[in-house]
mmCIF file of C-alpha atoms in Angstrom:
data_model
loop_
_atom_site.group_PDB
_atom_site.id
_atom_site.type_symbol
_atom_site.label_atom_id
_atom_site.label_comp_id
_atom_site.label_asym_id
_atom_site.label_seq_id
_atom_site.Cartn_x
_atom_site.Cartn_y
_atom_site.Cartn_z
ATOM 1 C CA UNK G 1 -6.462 18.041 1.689
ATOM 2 C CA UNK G 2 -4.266 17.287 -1.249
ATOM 3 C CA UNK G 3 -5.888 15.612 -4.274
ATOM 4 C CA UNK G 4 -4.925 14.599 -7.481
ATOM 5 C CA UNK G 5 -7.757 14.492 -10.363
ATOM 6 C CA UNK G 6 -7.698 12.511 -13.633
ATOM 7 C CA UNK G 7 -9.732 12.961 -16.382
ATOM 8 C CA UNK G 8 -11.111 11.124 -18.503
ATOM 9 C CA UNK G 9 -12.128 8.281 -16.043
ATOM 10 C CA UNK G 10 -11.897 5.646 -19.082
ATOM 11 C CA UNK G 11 -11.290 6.409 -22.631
ATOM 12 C CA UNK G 12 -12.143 3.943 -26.183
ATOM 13 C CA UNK G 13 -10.506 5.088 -28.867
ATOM 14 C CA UNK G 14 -9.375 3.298 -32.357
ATOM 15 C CA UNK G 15 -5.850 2.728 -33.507
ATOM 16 C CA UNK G 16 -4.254 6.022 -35.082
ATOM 17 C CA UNK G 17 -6.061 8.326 -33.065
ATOM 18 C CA UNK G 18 -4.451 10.843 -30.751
ATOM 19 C CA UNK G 19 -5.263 10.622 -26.914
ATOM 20 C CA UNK G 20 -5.421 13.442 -24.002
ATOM 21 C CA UNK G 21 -5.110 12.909 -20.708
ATOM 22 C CA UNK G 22 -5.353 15.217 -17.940
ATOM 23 C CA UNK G 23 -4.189 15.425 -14.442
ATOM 24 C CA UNK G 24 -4.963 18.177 -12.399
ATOM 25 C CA UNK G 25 -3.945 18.984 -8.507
ATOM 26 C CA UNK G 26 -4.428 20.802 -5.878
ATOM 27 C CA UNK G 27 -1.011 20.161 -2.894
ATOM 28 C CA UNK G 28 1.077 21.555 -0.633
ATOM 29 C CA UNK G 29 4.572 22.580 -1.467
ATOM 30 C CA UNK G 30 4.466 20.698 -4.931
ATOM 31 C CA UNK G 31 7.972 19.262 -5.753
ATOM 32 C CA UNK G 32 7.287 17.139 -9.299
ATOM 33 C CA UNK G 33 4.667 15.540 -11.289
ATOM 34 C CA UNK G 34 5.128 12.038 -12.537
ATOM 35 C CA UNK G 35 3.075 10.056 -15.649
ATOM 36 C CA UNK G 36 3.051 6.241 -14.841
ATOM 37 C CA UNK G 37 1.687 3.453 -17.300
ATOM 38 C CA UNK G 38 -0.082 0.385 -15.789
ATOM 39 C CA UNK G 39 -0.612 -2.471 -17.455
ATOM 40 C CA UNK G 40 -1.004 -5.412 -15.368
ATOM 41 C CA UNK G 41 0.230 -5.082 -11.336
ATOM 42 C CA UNK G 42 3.734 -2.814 -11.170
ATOM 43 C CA UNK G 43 3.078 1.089 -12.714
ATOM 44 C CA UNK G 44 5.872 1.649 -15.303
ATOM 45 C CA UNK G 45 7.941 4.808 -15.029
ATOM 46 C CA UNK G 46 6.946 7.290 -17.966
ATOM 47 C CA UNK G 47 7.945 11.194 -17.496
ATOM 48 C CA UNK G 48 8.764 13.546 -14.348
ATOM 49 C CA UNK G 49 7.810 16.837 -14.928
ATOM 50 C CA UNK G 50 9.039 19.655 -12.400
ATOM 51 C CA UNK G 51 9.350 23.104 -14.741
ATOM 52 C CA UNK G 52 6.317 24.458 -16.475
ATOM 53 C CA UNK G 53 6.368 24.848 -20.171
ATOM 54 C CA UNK G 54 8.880 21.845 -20.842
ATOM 55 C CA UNK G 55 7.786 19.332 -23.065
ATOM 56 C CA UNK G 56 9.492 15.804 -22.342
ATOM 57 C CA UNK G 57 8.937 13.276 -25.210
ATOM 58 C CA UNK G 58 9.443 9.841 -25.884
ATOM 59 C CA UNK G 59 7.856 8.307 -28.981
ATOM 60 C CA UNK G 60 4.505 8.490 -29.694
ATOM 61 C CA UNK G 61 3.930 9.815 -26.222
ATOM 62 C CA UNK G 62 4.948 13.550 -24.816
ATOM 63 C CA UNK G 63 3.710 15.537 -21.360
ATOM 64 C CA UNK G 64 3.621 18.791 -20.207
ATOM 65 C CA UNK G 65 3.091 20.835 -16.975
ATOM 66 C CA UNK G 66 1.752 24.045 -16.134
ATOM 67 C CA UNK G 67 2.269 25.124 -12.548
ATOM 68 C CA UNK G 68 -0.142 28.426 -12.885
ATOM 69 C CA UNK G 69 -2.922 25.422 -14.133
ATOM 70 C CA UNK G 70 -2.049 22.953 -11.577
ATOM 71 C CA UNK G 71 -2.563 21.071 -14.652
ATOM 72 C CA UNK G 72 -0.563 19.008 -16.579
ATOM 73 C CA UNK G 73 -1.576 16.732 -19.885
ATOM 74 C CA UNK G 74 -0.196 13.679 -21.469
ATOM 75 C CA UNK G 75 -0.658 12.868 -25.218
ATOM 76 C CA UNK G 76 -0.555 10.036 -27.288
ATOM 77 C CA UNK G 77 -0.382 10.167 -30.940
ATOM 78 C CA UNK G 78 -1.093 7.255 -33.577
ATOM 79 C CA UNK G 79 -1.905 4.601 -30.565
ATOM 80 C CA UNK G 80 -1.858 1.446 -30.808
ATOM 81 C CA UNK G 81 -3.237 -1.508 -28.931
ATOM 82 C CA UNK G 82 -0.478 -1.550 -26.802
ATOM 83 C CA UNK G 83 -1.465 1.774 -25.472
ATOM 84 C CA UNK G 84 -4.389 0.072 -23.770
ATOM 85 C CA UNK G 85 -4.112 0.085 -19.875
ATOM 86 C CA UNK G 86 -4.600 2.482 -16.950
ATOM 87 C CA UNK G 87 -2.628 5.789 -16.892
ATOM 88 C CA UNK G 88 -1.415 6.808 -13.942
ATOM 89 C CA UNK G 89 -0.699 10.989 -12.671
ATOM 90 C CA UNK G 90 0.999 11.248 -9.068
ATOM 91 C CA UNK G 91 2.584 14.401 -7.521
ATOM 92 C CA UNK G 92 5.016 14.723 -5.003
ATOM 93 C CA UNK G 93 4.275 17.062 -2.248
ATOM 94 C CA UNK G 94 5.685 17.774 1.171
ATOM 95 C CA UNK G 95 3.862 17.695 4.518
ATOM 96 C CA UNK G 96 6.569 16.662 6.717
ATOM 97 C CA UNK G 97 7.998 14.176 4.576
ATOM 98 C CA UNK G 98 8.069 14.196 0.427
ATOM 99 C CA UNK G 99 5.405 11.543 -0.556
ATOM 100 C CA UNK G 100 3.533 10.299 -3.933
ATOM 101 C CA UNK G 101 -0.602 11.038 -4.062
ATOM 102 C CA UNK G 102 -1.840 9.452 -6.962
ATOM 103 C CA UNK G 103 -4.798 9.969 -9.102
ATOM 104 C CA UNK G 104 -7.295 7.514 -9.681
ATOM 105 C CA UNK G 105 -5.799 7.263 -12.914
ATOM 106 C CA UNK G 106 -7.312 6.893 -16.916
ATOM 107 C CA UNK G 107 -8.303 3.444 -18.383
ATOM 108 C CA UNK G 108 -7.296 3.456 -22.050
ATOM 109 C CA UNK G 109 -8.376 1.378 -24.521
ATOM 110 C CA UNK G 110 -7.434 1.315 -28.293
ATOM 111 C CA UNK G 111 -9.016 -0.990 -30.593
ATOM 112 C CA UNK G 112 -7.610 -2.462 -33.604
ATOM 113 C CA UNK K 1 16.848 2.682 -13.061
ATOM 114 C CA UNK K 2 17.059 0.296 -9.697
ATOM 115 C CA UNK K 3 15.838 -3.479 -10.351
ATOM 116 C CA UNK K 4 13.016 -4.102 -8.040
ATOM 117 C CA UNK K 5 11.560 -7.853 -6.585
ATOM 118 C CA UNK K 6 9.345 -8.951 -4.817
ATOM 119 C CA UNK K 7 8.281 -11.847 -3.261
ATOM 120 C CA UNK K 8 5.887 -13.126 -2.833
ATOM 121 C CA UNK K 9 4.349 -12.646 -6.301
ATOM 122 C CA UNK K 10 1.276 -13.558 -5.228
ATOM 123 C CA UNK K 11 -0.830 -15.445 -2.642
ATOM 124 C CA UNK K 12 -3.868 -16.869 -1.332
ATOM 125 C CA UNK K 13 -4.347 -16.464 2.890
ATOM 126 C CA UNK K 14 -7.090 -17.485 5.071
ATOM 127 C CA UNK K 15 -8.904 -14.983 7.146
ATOM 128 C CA UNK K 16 -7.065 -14.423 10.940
ATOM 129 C CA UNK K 17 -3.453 -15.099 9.030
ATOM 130 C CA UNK K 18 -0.405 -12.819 8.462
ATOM 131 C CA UNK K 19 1.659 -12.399 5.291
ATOM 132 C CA UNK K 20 5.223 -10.730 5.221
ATOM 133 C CA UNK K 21 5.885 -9.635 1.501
ATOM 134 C CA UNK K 22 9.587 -8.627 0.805
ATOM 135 C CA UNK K 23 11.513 -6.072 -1.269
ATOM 136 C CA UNK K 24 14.844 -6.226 -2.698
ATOM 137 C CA UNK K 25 16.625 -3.530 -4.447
ATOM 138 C CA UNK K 26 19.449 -3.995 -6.382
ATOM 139 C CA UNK K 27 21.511 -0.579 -5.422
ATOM 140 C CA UNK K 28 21.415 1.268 -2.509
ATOM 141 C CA UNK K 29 18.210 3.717 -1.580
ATOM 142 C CA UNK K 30 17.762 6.028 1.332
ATOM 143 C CA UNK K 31 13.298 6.293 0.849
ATOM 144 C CA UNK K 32 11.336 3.228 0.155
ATOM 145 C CA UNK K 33 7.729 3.074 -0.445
ATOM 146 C CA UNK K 34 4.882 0.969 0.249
ATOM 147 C CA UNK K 35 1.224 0.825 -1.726
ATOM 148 C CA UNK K 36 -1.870 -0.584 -1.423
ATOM 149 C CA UNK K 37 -3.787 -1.326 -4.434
ATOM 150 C CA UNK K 38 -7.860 -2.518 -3.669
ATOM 151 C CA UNK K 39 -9.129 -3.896 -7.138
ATOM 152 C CA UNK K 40 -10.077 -1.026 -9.084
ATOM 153 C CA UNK K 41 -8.906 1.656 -7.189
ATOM 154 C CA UNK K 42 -5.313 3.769 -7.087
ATOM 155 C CA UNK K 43 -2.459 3.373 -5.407
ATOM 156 C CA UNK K 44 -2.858 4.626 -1.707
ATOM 157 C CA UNK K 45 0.280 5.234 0.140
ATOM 158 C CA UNK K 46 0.631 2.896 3.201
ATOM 159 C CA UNK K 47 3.870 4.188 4.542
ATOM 160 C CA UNK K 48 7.817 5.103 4.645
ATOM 161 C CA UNK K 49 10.217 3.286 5.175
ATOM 162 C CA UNK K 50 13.881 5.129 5.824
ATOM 163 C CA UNK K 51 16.748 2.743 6.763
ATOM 164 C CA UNK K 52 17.410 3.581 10.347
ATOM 165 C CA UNK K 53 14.022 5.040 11.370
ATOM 166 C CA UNK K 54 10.826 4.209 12.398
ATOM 167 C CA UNK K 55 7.932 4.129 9.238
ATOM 168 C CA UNK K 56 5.833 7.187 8.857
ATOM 169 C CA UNK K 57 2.497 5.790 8.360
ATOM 170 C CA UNK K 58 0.142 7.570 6.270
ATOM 171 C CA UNK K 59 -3.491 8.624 7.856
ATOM 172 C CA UNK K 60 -6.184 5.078 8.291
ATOM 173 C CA UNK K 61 -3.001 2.456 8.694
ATOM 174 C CA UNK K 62 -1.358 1.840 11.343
ATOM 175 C CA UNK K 63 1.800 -0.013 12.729
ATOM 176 C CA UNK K 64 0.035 -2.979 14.463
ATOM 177 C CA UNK K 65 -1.988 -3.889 11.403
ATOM 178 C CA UNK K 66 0.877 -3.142 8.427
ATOM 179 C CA UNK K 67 4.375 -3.406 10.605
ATOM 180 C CA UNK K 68 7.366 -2.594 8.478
ATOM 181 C CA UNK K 69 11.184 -3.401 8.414
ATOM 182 C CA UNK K 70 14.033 -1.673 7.178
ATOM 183 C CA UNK K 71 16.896 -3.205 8.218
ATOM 184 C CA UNK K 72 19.227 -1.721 5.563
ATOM 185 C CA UNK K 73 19.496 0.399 2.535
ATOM 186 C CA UNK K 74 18.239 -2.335 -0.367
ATOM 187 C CA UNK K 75 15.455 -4.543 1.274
ATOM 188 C CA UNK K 76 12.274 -4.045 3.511
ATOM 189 C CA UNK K 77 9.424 -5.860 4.763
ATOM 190 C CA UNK K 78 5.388 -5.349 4.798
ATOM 191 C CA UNK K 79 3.399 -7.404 7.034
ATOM 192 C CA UNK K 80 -0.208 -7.164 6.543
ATOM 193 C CA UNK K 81 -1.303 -8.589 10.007
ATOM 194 C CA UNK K 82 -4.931 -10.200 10.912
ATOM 195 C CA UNK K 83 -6.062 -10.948 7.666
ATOM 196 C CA UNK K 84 -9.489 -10.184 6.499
ATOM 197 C CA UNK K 85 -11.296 -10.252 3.042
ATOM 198 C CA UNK K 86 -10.959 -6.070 2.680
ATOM 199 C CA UNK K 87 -6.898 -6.640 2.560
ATOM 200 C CA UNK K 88 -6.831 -8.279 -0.886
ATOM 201 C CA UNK K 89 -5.320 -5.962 -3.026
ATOM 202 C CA UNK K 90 -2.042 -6.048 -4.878
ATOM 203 C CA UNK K 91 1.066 -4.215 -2.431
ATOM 204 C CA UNK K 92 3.476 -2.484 -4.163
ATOM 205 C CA UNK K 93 6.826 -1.312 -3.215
ATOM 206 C CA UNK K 94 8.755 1.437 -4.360
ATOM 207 C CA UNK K 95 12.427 2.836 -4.211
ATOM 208 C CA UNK K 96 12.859 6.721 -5.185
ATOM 209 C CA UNK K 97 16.114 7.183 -6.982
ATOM 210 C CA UNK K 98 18.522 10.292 -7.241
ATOM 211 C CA UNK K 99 16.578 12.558 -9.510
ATOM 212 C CA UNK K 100 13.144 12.186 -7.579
ATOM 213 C CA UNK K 101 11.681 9.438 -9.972
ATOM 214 C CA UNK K 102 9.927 7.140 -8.400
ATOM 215 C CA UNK K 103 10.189 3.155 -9.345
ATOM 216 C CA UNK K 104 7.933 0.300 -8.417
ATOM 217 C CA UNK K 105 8.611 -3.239 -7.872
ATOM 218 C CA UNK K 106 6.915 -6.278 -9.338
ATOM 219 C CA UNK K 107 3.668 -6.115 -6.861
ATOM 220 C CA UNK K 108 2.049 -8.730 -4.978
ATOM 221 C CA UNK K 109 -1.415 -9.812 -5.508
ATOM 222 C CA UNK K 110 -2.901 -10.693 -2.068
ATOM 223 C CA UNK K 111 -6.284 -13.031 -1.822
ATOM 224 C CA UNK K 112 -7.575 -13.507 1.501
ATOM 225 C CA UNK K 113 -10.303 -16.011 1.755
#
């Protein structure tokens, strides 16, 4: 069955500190990994990650995959409270149809 | 990225009830997604929704409980049918775009009482 593993499960950290998150999976025919931030209802878009090796970036934040790990990891540098909320790892697979299978995700929080 | 709403935002249903919770996109998309979100929990795919074709439900829901429209390539319905306490959760839609990324709309935060 395909499955999608986050880790941590919740994370407390104080402002200026860096942050790892890690998604891990285990799917068939594996198309692309996505990074989604989640503050209050709707998950905001944050990287899609297909090739291994490739670091995207934007700001503070940057993610990488690597296909031989089934692994991929997001990092946060110098967070601030506005990092706080859930983090969100889904991978698209095919079984008949492409579809999303989410992790249960990373709660972040970042005190001042 | 495609602009996403939903309606309703949110609402409060008694038990036995229905509610039909819409999508709008803004451009045209060929797959559209629907979530479930139970407090707490992840997002668990509900089902498909291709303009055209039947939903492909995804394993535990099923057409009678969660029928779906798609009656053309920027909006959809989700009915959640029969209300009872264990559907309050917040239902997302989402639109995949050219490029494979994924985008969610606003959500709706369901109560049933």
């Amino acid at each position: 069955e395909d499955k999608v593993v986050q880790s941590p499960l919740s994370l407390v950290v104080h402002e200026g500190d860096t942050v790892t998150l890690n998604c891990s999976y285990e799917v068939t025919n594996f198309r692309s990994l996505l990074w989604y931030k989640q503050e209050k209802k709707a998950p905001t878009f944050l990287f899609m990650l297909t090739s291994s090796g490739i670091e995207k970036k934007s700001g503070r934040l940057s993610s990488i995959l690597d296909k031989k790990e089934l692994s991929s990891i997001l990092n946060i540098t110098a967070t601030q409270t506005g990092d706080s909320a859930i983090y969100l790892c889904a991978v698209e697979a095919f079984r008949g149809t492409y579809k999303y299978i989410f992790g249960t995700g990373t709660r972040l929080k970042v005190l001042a | 990225s495609a602009v996403i709403s939903q309606k309703p935002s949110r609402d409060i249903c008694q038990r036995g009830t229905s509610l039909t919770i819409q999508c709008q996109v803004d451009s045209q998309v060929t797959m559209m997604f629907w979530y479930r979100q139970q407090p707490g929990q992840s997002l668990t795919l509900i089902a498909t929704a291709n303009q055209g074709s039947e939903a492909t439900y995804e394993s535990g829901f099923v057409i009678d409980k969660f029928p779906i429209s798609r009656p053309n390539l920027t909006f959809s319905t989700l009915t959640v049918s029969n209300l009872s306490p264990e559907d309050s959760s917040i239902y997302l839609c989402s639109v995949e775009e050219t490029g494979n990324e994924q985008y969610f709309g606003p959500g709706t935060r369901l109560t049933v009482t």
